[in-house]
Amino acid sequence: MMLNYAGEILPSLMSGAWMTVQIFFWTLIISIPLGIIVSLGLRSRVAPIRWVLKFYVWLMRGTPLLLQLIFVFYGLPVVHIIFERYDAAIFAFILNYTAYFAEIFRGGFQAIPEGQYESAKVLRLTRWQTLRKIVIPQVVKIVVPSIGNETINLIKDSSLVYVIGLGDLLRAGNIAMSRDVTLLPLVMVGVIYLLMTAIATYLLRRIEQHYSTWR
Amino acid sequence: MLELKNITKRFDGRTIINNMNLTVPDGQILAIVGPSGAGKTTLLRCMSGLERIDSGEFRLDGQVFDPYENRDNDKVIGVVFQDFQLFPNLTVMENITLSPEMVLKQSKTEAEARAQELIDQLDLTGKETLHPFQLSGGQKQRVAIVRALAMNPKILCYDEPTSALDPDLRETVEKIILSLKASKMTQIVVTHDMSFAENIADQILRVEPIKPS
């Protein structure tokens, strides 16, 4: 009986989960490179660039993601910037997560001793070669655990898109629960989230292991 | 031959090096000694292009050159840093061949063959695939020397080569420096260790802190 019911609602939960995965994937793929660029900008020699980016990071980290979602979808149309629900969600998530990733990468870049740049300079490596071959690999190793934390958070944060009416995993569970007056859908939703975070945790551990061959 | 003509370096209005003149003949070893704060390391950083001088000029084999802009010419000065500054993410071999491949555009085979010669010469055989954290201080220093030599420098500089090592390794460093001298390498050694300087140097330059006037 219960198994039948579970089987019945599984397809709708799965399509909700697919939405969750999509938001997760695009946010991660775009926010990480953007975060690196912003973190370099936060260390820029040009003061106005630093100010603007600091303000952006402060704004994104200082206000709730939920508020940012609402603002992008319901607020921006007031000034004639209109997003589809899905695009609004992706846009807000990228804005928010880029700021967090930028702060993480800024810390990573700061941890590289000046001597590494100097030793690259006397070996006549260009700035770009130094970044690519020496600095970025070291920064990545430093930031992997923190990026991992944010990645897990992102999976769970993606449930906030219910507020702009997107059909993600949590919403799918919610609908089934109120329709059928049973808690089972929410239990299943919880299990699916756990599976997703477990997969992410596993992959992250593999990446950490990849960087454990040197210190 | 390296010549320094009227080199002056200031930091925030404080003169660190004042009108210094100096000649280092080819194949010789110059030791720069003096108390800390006397500007020894600053002088070395100016020579190797890590600091810009305020006035004066450097000449190498009679030609003026600016080490600060040394990217595109081959009047290269190699540096062995006090704390070596090996790249922790690369193996010993990769530390050595990175620049020859990326800057001198040597092929991987070419760069590795040359690196292997130097590795064998400095008694690092068997360490090629290790990462810096797996090496002792003395081994790290030798890798740093090999890495600098692989760029075919005209002059090799050392910043306090004995200070990060156990005292009993001092002799080993002396031997390395003297064996490089035997192969005609011009070397400049910054040290506060007078007896070490006397053991290796052809010429000793004593620097004192400049009193503010």
CSV table of C-alpha atoms in Angstrom, one decimal:
chain,number,residue,atom,x,y,z
A,1,MET,CA,0.0,0.0,0.0
A,2,MET,CA,2.6,2.5,1.1
A,3,LEU,CA,5.0,1.2,-1.5
A,4,ASN,CA,2.4,1.7,-4.2
A,5,TYR,CA,1.8,5.2,-3.1
A,6,ALA,CA,5.5,5.9,-3.0
A,7,GLY,CA,5.8,4.6,-6.6
A,8,GLU,CA,2.9,6.8,-7.6
A,9,ILE,CA,4.4,10.0,-6.5
A,10,LEU,CA,8.0,9.2,-7.3
A,11,PRO,CA,7.8,10.5,-10.9
A,12,SER,CA,6.7,14.0,-9.8
A,13,LEU,CA,9.4,14.0,-7.1
A,14,MET,CA,11.9,13.0,-9.7
A,15,SER,CA,11.0,15.8,-12.0
A,16,GLY,CA,11.2,18.2,-9.1
A,17,ALA,CA,14.7,16.7,-8.3
A,18,TRP,CA,15.7,17.3,-11.9
A,19,MET,CA,14.9,21.0,-11.4
A,20,THR,CA,17.0,21.0,-8.3
A,21,VAL,CA,19.9,19.4,-10.1
A,22,GLN,CA,19.7,21.9,-12.9
A,23,ILE,CA,19.8,24.9,-10.6
A,24,PHE,CA,22.6,23.3,-8.7
A,25,PHE,CA,24.6,22.5,-11.8
A,26,TRP,CA,24.3,25.9,-13.6
A,27,THR,CA,25.0,27.9,-10.4
A,28,LEU,CA,28.1,25.9,-9.7
A,29,ILE,CA,29.5,25.9,-13.2
A,30,ILE,CA,29.1,29.6,-13.6
A,31,SER,CA,29.7,30.9,-10.1
A,32,ILE,CA,33.0,29.2,-9.5
A,33,PRO,CA,34.8,30.8,-12.5
A,34,LEU,CA,33.1,34.1,-11.8
A,35,GLY,CA,34.1,33.8,-8.2
A,36,ILE,CA,37.8,33.5,-9.2
A,37,ILE,CA,37.5,36.6,-11.4
A,38,VAL,CA,35.8,38.6,-8.7
A,39,SER,CA,38.4,37.5,-6.1
A,40,LEU,CA,41.1,38.7,-8.4
A,41,GLY,CA,39.2,42.0,-8.7
A,42,LEU,CA,39.0,42.2,-4.9
A,43,ARG,CA,42.8,42.2,-4.9
A,44,SER,CA,43.0,44.7,-7.8
A,45,ARG,CA,45.4,47.6,-7.7
A,46,VAL,CA,42.6,49.9,-9.0
A,47,ALA,CA,40.8,51.1,-5.9
A,48,PRO,CA,37.3,51.7,-7.5
A,49,ILE,CA,37.2,48.1,-8.8
A,50,ARG,CA,37.9,46.9,-5.2
A,51,TRP,CA,35.2,49.2,-3.8
A,52,VAL,CA,32.5,48.1,-6.2
A,53,LEU,CA,33.3,44.5,-5.7
A,54,LYS,CA,33.5,44.8,-2.0
A,55,PHE,CA,30.1,46.4,-2.0
A,56,TYR,CA,28.7,43.7,-4.1
A,57,VAL,CA,30.1,40.9,-1.8
A,58,TRP,CA,28.8,42.8,1.2
A,59,LEU,CA,25.3,43.1,-0.3
A,60,MET,CA,25.1,39.5,-1.4
A,61,ARG,CA,26.4,38.0,1.9
A,62,GLY,CA,24.6,40.5,4.1
A,63,THR,CA,21.1,39.9,2.8
A,64,PRO,CA,19.0,36.6,2.7
A,65,LEU,CA,19.1,34.7,-0.5
A,66,LEU,CA,15.4,34.4,-0.2
A,67,LEU,CA,15.1,38.2,-0.4
A,68,GLN,CA,17.4,38.3,-3.4
A,69,LEU,CA,15.2,35.7,-5.2
A,70,ILE,CA,12.1,37.7,-4.5
A,71,PHE,CA,13.8,40.9,-5.6
A,72,VAL,CA,15.0,39.5,-8.9
A,73,PHE,CA,11.7,37.9,-9.8
A,74,TYR,CA,9.1,40.3,-8.4
A,75,GLY,CA,11.2,43.5,-7.9
A,76,LEU,CA,13.1,43.9,-11.1
A,77,PRO,CA,10.0,43.9,-13.3
A,78,VAL,CA,9.2,47.3,-11.7
A,79,VAL,CA,12.2,48.6,-13.6
A,80,HIS,CA,11.3,46.6,-16.7
A,81,ILE,CA,13.8,43.8,-16.2
A,82,ILE,CA,11.7,40.7,-16.5
A,83,PHE,CA,13.0,37.2,-16.1
A,84,GLU,CA,11.3,33.9,-16.6
A,85,ARG,CA,11.0,32.0,-13.3
A,86,TYR,CA,13.8,29.6,-14.1
A,87,ASP,CA,16.1,32.4,-15.3
A,88,ALA,CA,15.4,34.5,-12.3
A,89,ALA,CA,16.3,31.6,-10.0
A,90,ILE,CA,19.6,30.9,-11.9
A,91,PHE,CA,20.4,34.6,-12.0
A,92,ALA,CA,19.8,35.1,-8.3
A,93,PHE,CA,21.7,32.0,-7.3
A,94,ILE,CA,24.7,32.9,-9.5
A,95,LEU,CA,24.8,36.4,-8.0
A,96,ASN,CA,24.7,35.1,-4.5
A,97,TYR,CA,27.1,32.2,-4.8
A,98,THR,CA,29.6,34.1,-6.8
A,99,ALA,CA,30.0,36.5,-3.9
A,100,TYR,CA,30.6,33.6,-1.5
A,101,PHE,CA,33.0,31.9,-3.8
A,102,ALA,CA,34.9,35.2,-4.4
A,103,GLU,CA,35.5,35.5,-0.7
A,104,ILE,CA,36.7,31.9,-0.4
A,105,PHE,CA,39.1,32.4,-3.4
A,106,ARG,CA,40.3,35.7,-2.0
A,107,GLY,CA,41.3,33.9,1.2
A,108,GLY,CA,43.0,31.3,-1.0
A,109,PHE,CA,45.0,33.8,-3.0
A,110,GLN,CA,46.0,35.6,0.2
A,111,ALA,CA,47.5,32.4,1.6
A,112,ILE,CA,50.1,32.2,-1.3
A,113,PRO,CA,53.3,33.7,0.0
A,114,GLU,CA,54.8,36.6,-1.9
A,115,GLY,CA,58.0,34.5,-2.3
A,116,GLN,CA,56.2,32.2,-4.7
A,117,TYR,CA,55.5,35.1,-7.1
A,118,GLU,CA,59.1,36.3,-6.6
A,119,SER,CA,60.6,33.0,-7.3
A,120,ALA,CA,58.4,32.7,-10.4
A,121,LYS,CA,59.6,36.2,-11.5
A,122,VAL,CA,63.3,35.5,-11.2
A,123,LEU,CA,62.6,32.3,-13.3
A,124,ARG,CA,61.1,34.8,-15.8
A,125,LEU,CA,57.7,33.2,-15.9
A,126,THR,CA,55.0,35.6,-17.1
A,127,ARG,CA,52.2,36.7,-14.7
A,128,TRP,CA,49.7,34.4,-16.5
A,129,GLN,CA,52.1,31.4,-16.4
A,130,THR,CA,52.7,32.0,-12.7
A,131,LEU,CA,48.9,32.1,-12.1
A,132,ARG,CA,48.1,29.0,-14.1
A,133,LYS,CA,51.0,26.7,-13.2
A,134,ILE,CA,51.9,27.8,-9.6
A,135,VAL,CA,49.3,30.0,-7.9
A,136,ILE,CA,45.9,28.5,-9.0
A,137,PRO,CA,46.8,24.9,-8.3
A,138,GLN,CA,47.8,25.9,-4.8
A,139,VAL,CA,44.7,28.1,-4.3
A,140,VAL,CA,42.4,25.3,-5.5
A,141,LYS,CA,43.9,22.9,-2.9
A,142,ILE,CA,43.4,25.4,-0.2
A,143,VAL,CA,39.8,26.2,-1.1
A,144,VAL,CA,38.4,22.8,-1.9
A,145,PRO,CA,37.0,22.1,1.6
A,146,SER,CA,35.3,25.5,1.8
A,147,ILE,CA,33.9,25.2,-1.7
A,148,GLY,CA,32.7,21.8,-0.7
A,149,ASN,CA,30.7,23.2,2.1
A,150,GLU,CA,29.1,25.8,-0.1
A,151,THR,CA,28.3,23.1,-2.7
A,152,ILE,CA,26.4,21.1,-0.1
A,153,ASN,CA,24.6,24.3,1.0
A,154,LEU,CA,23.7,25.0,-2.6
A,155,ILE,CA,21.9,21.7,-2.9
A,156,LYS,CA,19.7,22.6,0.1
A,157,ASP,CA,19.4,26.3,-0.7
A,158,SER,CA,18.0,25.4,-4.1
A,159,SER,CA,14.7,24.6,-2.3
A,160,LEU,CA,14.2,28.4,-1.8
A,161,VAL,CA,13.1,28.6,-5.4
A,162,TYR,CA,9.6,27.5,-4.3
A,163,VAL,CA,9.0,31.2,-3.4
A,164,ILE,CA,8.9,32.2,-7.0
A,165,GLY,CA,6.8,29.2,-8.0
A,166,LEU,CA,9.4,26.9,-9.5
A,167,GLY,CA,8.6,23.2,-9.3
A,168,ASP,CA,11.7,21.9,-7.5
A,169,LEU,CA,12.0,18.8,-5.3
A,170,LEU,CA,10.7,20.3,-2.1
A,171,ARG,CA,7.7,21.8,-3.9
A,172,ALA,CA,6.9,18.5,-5.5
A,173,GLY,CA,6.9,16.9,-2.1
A,174,ASN,CA,4.8,19.7,-0.6
A,175,ILE,CA,2.1,19.4,-3.2
A,176,ALA,CA,1.8,15.6,-2.7
A,177,MET,CA,1.7,16.0,1.1
A,178,SER,CA,-1.1,18.6,1.1
A,179,ARG,CA,-3.1,16.7,-1.6
A,180,ASP,CA,-2.8,13.3,0.0
A,181,VAL,CA,-2.5,14.3,3.7
A,182,THR,CA,0.5,12.1,4.4
A,183,LEU,CA,4.0,12.8,5.6
A,184,LEU,CA,5.6,10.2,3.3
A,185,PRO,CA,6.3,12.5,0.4
A,186,LEU,CA,8.4,14.8,2.7
A,187,VAL,CA,10.3,11.7,4.1
A,188,MET,CA,11.0,10.8,0.5
A,189,VAL,CA,12.1,14.3,-0.3
A,190,GLY,CA,14.5,14.2,2.7
A,191,VAL,CA,15.9,10.9,1.4
A,192,ILE,CA,16.5,12.3,-2.1
A,193,TYR,CA,18.2,15.3,-0.7
A,194,LEU,CA,20.4,13.0,1.4
A,195,LEU,CA,21.3,11.0,-1.7
A,196,MET,CA,22.2,14.1,-3.6
A,197,THR,CA,24.4,15.5,-0.8
A,198,ALA,CA,26.0,12.1,-0.4
A,199,ILE,CA,27.0,12.0,-4.0
A,200,ALA,CA,28.4,15.5,-3.8
A,201,THR,CA,30.3,14.7,-0.6
A,202,TYR,CA,31.8,11.6,-2.3
A,203,LEU,CA,32.9,13.6,-5.4
A,204,LEU,CA,34.4,16.3,-3.2
A,205,ARG,CA,36.3,13.8,-1.2
A,206,ARG,CA,37.7,12.4,-4.5
A,207,ILE,CA,38.8,15.9,-5.5
A,208,GLU,CA,40.5,16.4,-2.1
A,209,GLN,CA,42.3,13.1,-2.5
A,210,HIS,CA,43.5,14.2,-5.9
A,211,TYR,CA,45.2,17.2,-4.2
A,212,SER,CA,46.6,15.2,-1.3
A,213,THR,CA,49.7,14.0,-3.2
A,214,TRP,CA,51.5,17.2,-2.2
A,215,ARG,CA,51.5,19.7,0.7
B,1,MET,CA,81.7,40.6,-15.6
B,2,LEU,CA,79.1,42.4,-13.5
B,3,GLU,CA,79.5,46.0,-12.6
B,4,LEU,CA,77.4,48.2,-10.3
B,5,LYS,CA,77.7,51.9,-10.9
B,6,ASN,CA,76.5,54.4,-8.3
B,7,ILE,CA,73.6,52.2,-7.2
B,8,THR,CA,71.2,53.9,-4.8
B,9,LYS,CA,68.1,52.4,-3.3
B,10,ARG,CA,65.7,54.1,-0.9
B,11,PHE,CA,62.6,53.0,0.8
B,12,ASP,CA,60.2,55.7,1.9
B,13,GLY,CA,62.9,58.3,1.9
B,14,ARG,CA,65.3,56.1,3.9
B,15,THR,CA,68.5,55.4,2.0
B,16,ILE,CA,69.4,51.7,2.1
B,17,ILE,CA,72.1,51.6,-0.5
B,18,ASN,CA,74.0,54.7,-1.2
B,19,ASN,CA,76.1,55.2,-4.4
B,20,MET,CA,77.5,51.7,-4.4
B,21,ASN,CA,80.2,50.7,-6.9
B,22,LEU,CA,81.2,47.1,-7.3
B,23,THR,CA,82.8,44.8,-9.9
B,24,VAL,CA,82.4,41.0,-9.9
B,25,PRO,CA,84.7,39.4,-12.4
B,26,ASP,CA,83.5,36.3,-14.3
B,27,GLY,CA,83.8,33.0,-12.4
B,28,GLN,CA,84.5,34.7,-9.1
B,29,ILE,CA,82.6,34.6,-5.9
B,30,LEU,CA,81.5,37.7,-4.1
B,31,ALA,CA,80.3,37.5,-0.5
B,32,ILE,CA,78.2,40.3,0.8
B,33,VAL,CA,78.4,40.3,4.6
B,34,GLY,CA,77.1,42.6,7.3
B,35,PRO,CA,74.6,42.8,10.1
B,36,SER,CA,70.9,42.5,9.4
B,37,GLY,CA,69.3,45.7,8.3
B,38,ALA,CA,72.5,46.7,6.4
B,39,GLY,CA,70.8,46.2,3.0
B,40,LYS,CA,72.5,43.0,1.9
B,41,THR,CA,69.3,41.4,0.8
B,42,THR,CA,68.0,44.6,-0.7
B,43,LEU,CA,71.1,44.8,-2.8
B,44,LEU,CA,70.6,41.2,-4.0
B,45,ARG,CA,66.9,41.9,-4.7
B,46,CYS,CA,67.9,44.9,-6.8
B,47,MET,CA,70.4,42.8,-8.8
B,48,SER,CA,67.9,40.1,-9.4
B,49,GLY,CA,65.2,42.5,-10.5
B,50,LEU,CA,62.8,42.2,-7.5
B,51,GLU,CA,63.3,45.8,-6.5
B,52,ARG,CA,63.7,48.8,-8.8
B,53,ILE,CA,66.8,50.9,-8.1
B,54,ASP,CA,66.4,54.7,-7.6
B,55,SER,CA,69.6,55.6,-9.5
B,56,GLY,CA,72.7,54.1,-10.9
B,57,GLU,CA,73.2,51.3,-13.4
B,58,PHE,CA,74.1,47.7,-13.8
B,59,ARG,CA,76.4,46.5,-16.5
B,60,LEU,CA,76.9,42.9,-17.6
B,61,ASP,CA,79.9,42.4,-19.9
B,62,GLY,CA,80.1,46.1,-20.4
B,63,GLN,CA,76.4,46.4,-21.5
B,64,VAL,CA,73.9,48.3,-19.4
B,65,PHE,CA,71.0,46.2,-18.4
B,66,ASP,CA,68.0,46.7,-16.1
B,67,PRO,CA,67.3,43.5,-14.1
B,68,TYR,CA,63.9,44.8,-13.2
B,69,GLU,CA,62.9,44.4,-16.9
B,70,ASN,CA,64.9,41.3,-17.5
B,71,ARG,CA,62.0,39.2,-19.0
B,72,ASP,CA,63.0,39.4,-22.6
B,73,ASN,CA,66.8,39.3,-22.6
B,74,ASP,CA,69.2,36.5,-21.6
B,75,LYS,CA,71.3,38.5,-19.2
B,76,VAL,CA,69.9,36.4,-16.5
B,77,ILE,CA,70.6,36.4,-12.8
B,78,GLY,CA,69.5,33.3,-11.0
B,79,VAL,CA,68.4,33.4,-7.3
B,80,VAL,CA,68.4,30.8,-4.6
B,81,PHE,CA,66.1,32.2,-1.9
B,82,GLN,CA,66.7,31.8,1.8
B,83,ASP,CA,63.6,29.7,2.1
B,84,PHE,CA,64.1,28.2,-1.3
B,85,GLN,CA,60.5,28.9,-2.5
B,86,LEU,CA,60.1,25.7,-4.4
B,87,PHE,CA,56.7,25.2,-6.0
B,88,PRO,CA,54.9,22.8,-3.6
B,89,ASN,CA,52.4,21.6,-6.2
B,90,LEU,CA,55.2,20.4,-8.6
B,91,THR,CA,57.6,17.5,-8.4
B,92,VAL,CA,61.3,18.1,-8.2
B,93,MET,CA,61.6,17.5,-11.9
B,94,GLU,CA,58.7,19.8,-12.8
B,95,ASN,CA,60.1,22.5,-10.5
B,96,ILE,CA,63.3,22.4,-12.5
B,97,THR,CA,61.9,22.1,-16.1
B,98,LEU,CA,58.9,24.4,-15.8
B,99,SER,CA,60.7,27.6,-16.8
B,100,PRO,CA,63.1,26.0,-19.4
B,101,GLU,CA,60.0,24.7,-21.1
B,102,MET,CA,57.7,27.7,-20.7
B,103,VAL,CA,60.3,30.5,-21.0
B,104,LEU,CA,63.2,29.1,-23.0
B,105,LYS,CA,60.8,27.0,-25.1
B,106,GLN,CA,62.9,23.9,-24.7
B,107,SER,CA,61.2,20.6,-25.5
B,108,LYS,CA,60.2,18.4,-22.6
B,109,THR,CA,62.8,15.9,-23.5
B,110,GLU,CA,65.5,18.5,-23.8
B,111,ALA,CA,64.6,20.2,-20.6
B,112,GLU,CA,64.5,16.9,-18.7
B,113,ALA,CA,67.8,15.7,-20.1
B,114,ARG,CA,69.5,18.9,-18.9
B,115,ALA,CA,67.7,18.8,-15.6
B,116,GLN,CA,68.8,15.2,-15.1
B,117,GLU,CA,72.5,16.2,-15.6
B,118,LEU,CA,72.2,18.8,-12.9
B,119,ILE,CA,70.2,16.5,-10.6
B,120,ASP,CA,72.9,13.9,-10.8
B,121,GLN,CA,75.6,16.5,-10.4
B,122,LEU,CA,74.0,17.9,-7.2
B,123,ASP,CA,73.4,14.5,-5.7
B,124,LEU,CA,69.6,14.5,-6.1
B,125,THR,CA,69.4,11.3,-8.1
B,126,GLY,CA,66.2,9.4,-7.3
B,127,LYS,CA,64.3,12.4,-6.0
B,128,GLU,CA,62.9,13.5,-9.4
B,129,THR,CA,59.3,12.4,-8.7
B,130,LEU,CA,59.1,13.6,-5.1
B,131,HIS,CA,57.3,16.8,-4.1
B,132,PRO,CA,59.1,19.5,-2.1
B,133,PHE,CA,57.4,18.5,1.2
B,134,GLN,CA,59.1,15.1,1.0
B,135,LEU,CA,62.6,16.6,0.9
B,136,SER,CA,65.0,17.7,3.7
B,137,GLY,CA,66.2,21.3,3.9
B,138,GLY,CA,69.5,20.6,2.2
B,139,GLN,CA,67.8,18.7,-0.6
B,140,LYS,CA,65.3,21.6,-1.1
B,141,GLN,CA,68.2,24.0,-1.4
B,142,ARG,CA,69.9,21.8,-4.0
B,143,VAL,CA,66.7,21.6,-6.0
B,144,ALA,CA,66.5,25.4,-5.8
B,145,ILE,CA,70.1,25.6,-7.1
B,146,VAL,CA,69.4,23.2,-9.9
B,147,ARG,CA,66.2,25.1,-10.8
B,148,ALA,CA,68.1,28.3,-11.1
B,149,LEU,CA,71.0,26.7,-13.0
B,150,ALA,CA,68.5,25.2,-15.5
B,151,MET,CA,67.8,28.7,-16.8
B,152,ASN,CA,71.5,29.1,-17.7
B,153,PRO,CA,72.1,32.2,-15.6
B,154,LYS,CA,75.2,34.3,-16.1
B,155,ILE,CA,75.3,34.9,-12.3
B,156,LEU,CA,73.9,32.9,-9.5
B,157,CYS,CA,72.9,34.7,-6.3
B,158,TYR,CA,72.2,33.1,-2.9
B,159,ASP,CA,70.3,34.8,0.0
B,160,GLU,CA,71.6,33.5,3.3
B,161,PRO,CA,72.3,30.0,2.0
B,162,THR,CA,73.3,28.7,5.4
B,163,SER,CA,70.7,30.1,7.7
B,164,ALA,CA,67.8,27.7,7.0
B,165,LEU,CA,70.1,24.7,7.3
B,166,ASP,CA,71.5,22.6,10.1
B,167,PRO,CA,75.0,23.8,11.0
B,168,ASP,CA,76.7,20.6,9.7
B,169,LEU,CA,75.3,21.2,6.3
B,170,ARG,CA,77.3,24.4,5.9
B,171,GLU,CA,80.3,22.5,4.5
B,172,THR,CA,78.1,20.8,1.9
B,173,VAL,CA,76.9,24.2,0.7
B,174,GLU,CA,80.5,25.4,0.6
B,175,LYS,CA,81.4,22.4,-1.5
B,176,ILE,CA,78.5,23.0,-3.9
B,177,ILE,CA,79.4,26.7,-4.3
B,178,LEU,CA,83.1,25.9,-4.9
B,179,SER,CA,82.3,23.2,-7.4
B,180,LEU,CA,80.1,25.6,-9.3
B,181,LYS,CA,83.0,28.0,-9.3
B,182,ALA,CA,85.2,25.3,-10.8
B,183,SER,CA,82.7,25.2,-13.7
B,184,LYS,CA,83.1,29.0,-14.1
B,185,MET,CA,79.9,30.1,-12.6
B,186,THR,CA,79.9,33.7,-11.2
B,187,GLN,CA,78.3,33.7,-7.8
B,188,ILE,CA,77.1,36.3,-5.3
B,189,VAL,CA,76.4,35.1,-1.7
B,190,VAL,CA,74.6,37.2,0.9
B,191,THR,CA,75.5,36.0,4.4
B,192,HIS,CA,75.9,37.1,7.9
B,193,ASP,CA,78.3,34.2,8.5
B,194,MET,CA,81.8,35.7,8.3
B,195,SER,CA,83.7,32.4,8.4
B,196,PHE,CA,81.5,30.9,5.7
B,197,ALA,CA,82.1,34.0,3.6
B,198,GLU,CA,85.9,33.7,4.1
B,199,ASN,CA,85.9,30.0,3.1
B,200,ILE,CA,84.2,30.6,-0.3
B,201,ALA,CA,84.8,34.2,-1.4
B,202,ASP,CA,87.3,35.8,-3.7
B,203,GLN,CA,86.0,39.1,-2.7
B,204,ILE,CA,84.1,40.2,0.5
B,205,LEU,CA,82.0,43.2,0.6
B,206,ARG,CA,81.1,44.5,4.0
B,207,VAL,CA,78.0,46.6,4.3
B,208,GLU,CA,76.9,48.6,7.3
B,209,PRO,CA,73.5,50.2,7.9
B,210,ILE,CA,73.5,53.8,6.7
B,211,LYS,CA,72.9,56.2,9.6
B,212,PRO,CA,70.1,58.7,8.9
B,213,SER,CA,71.7,62.1,8.3
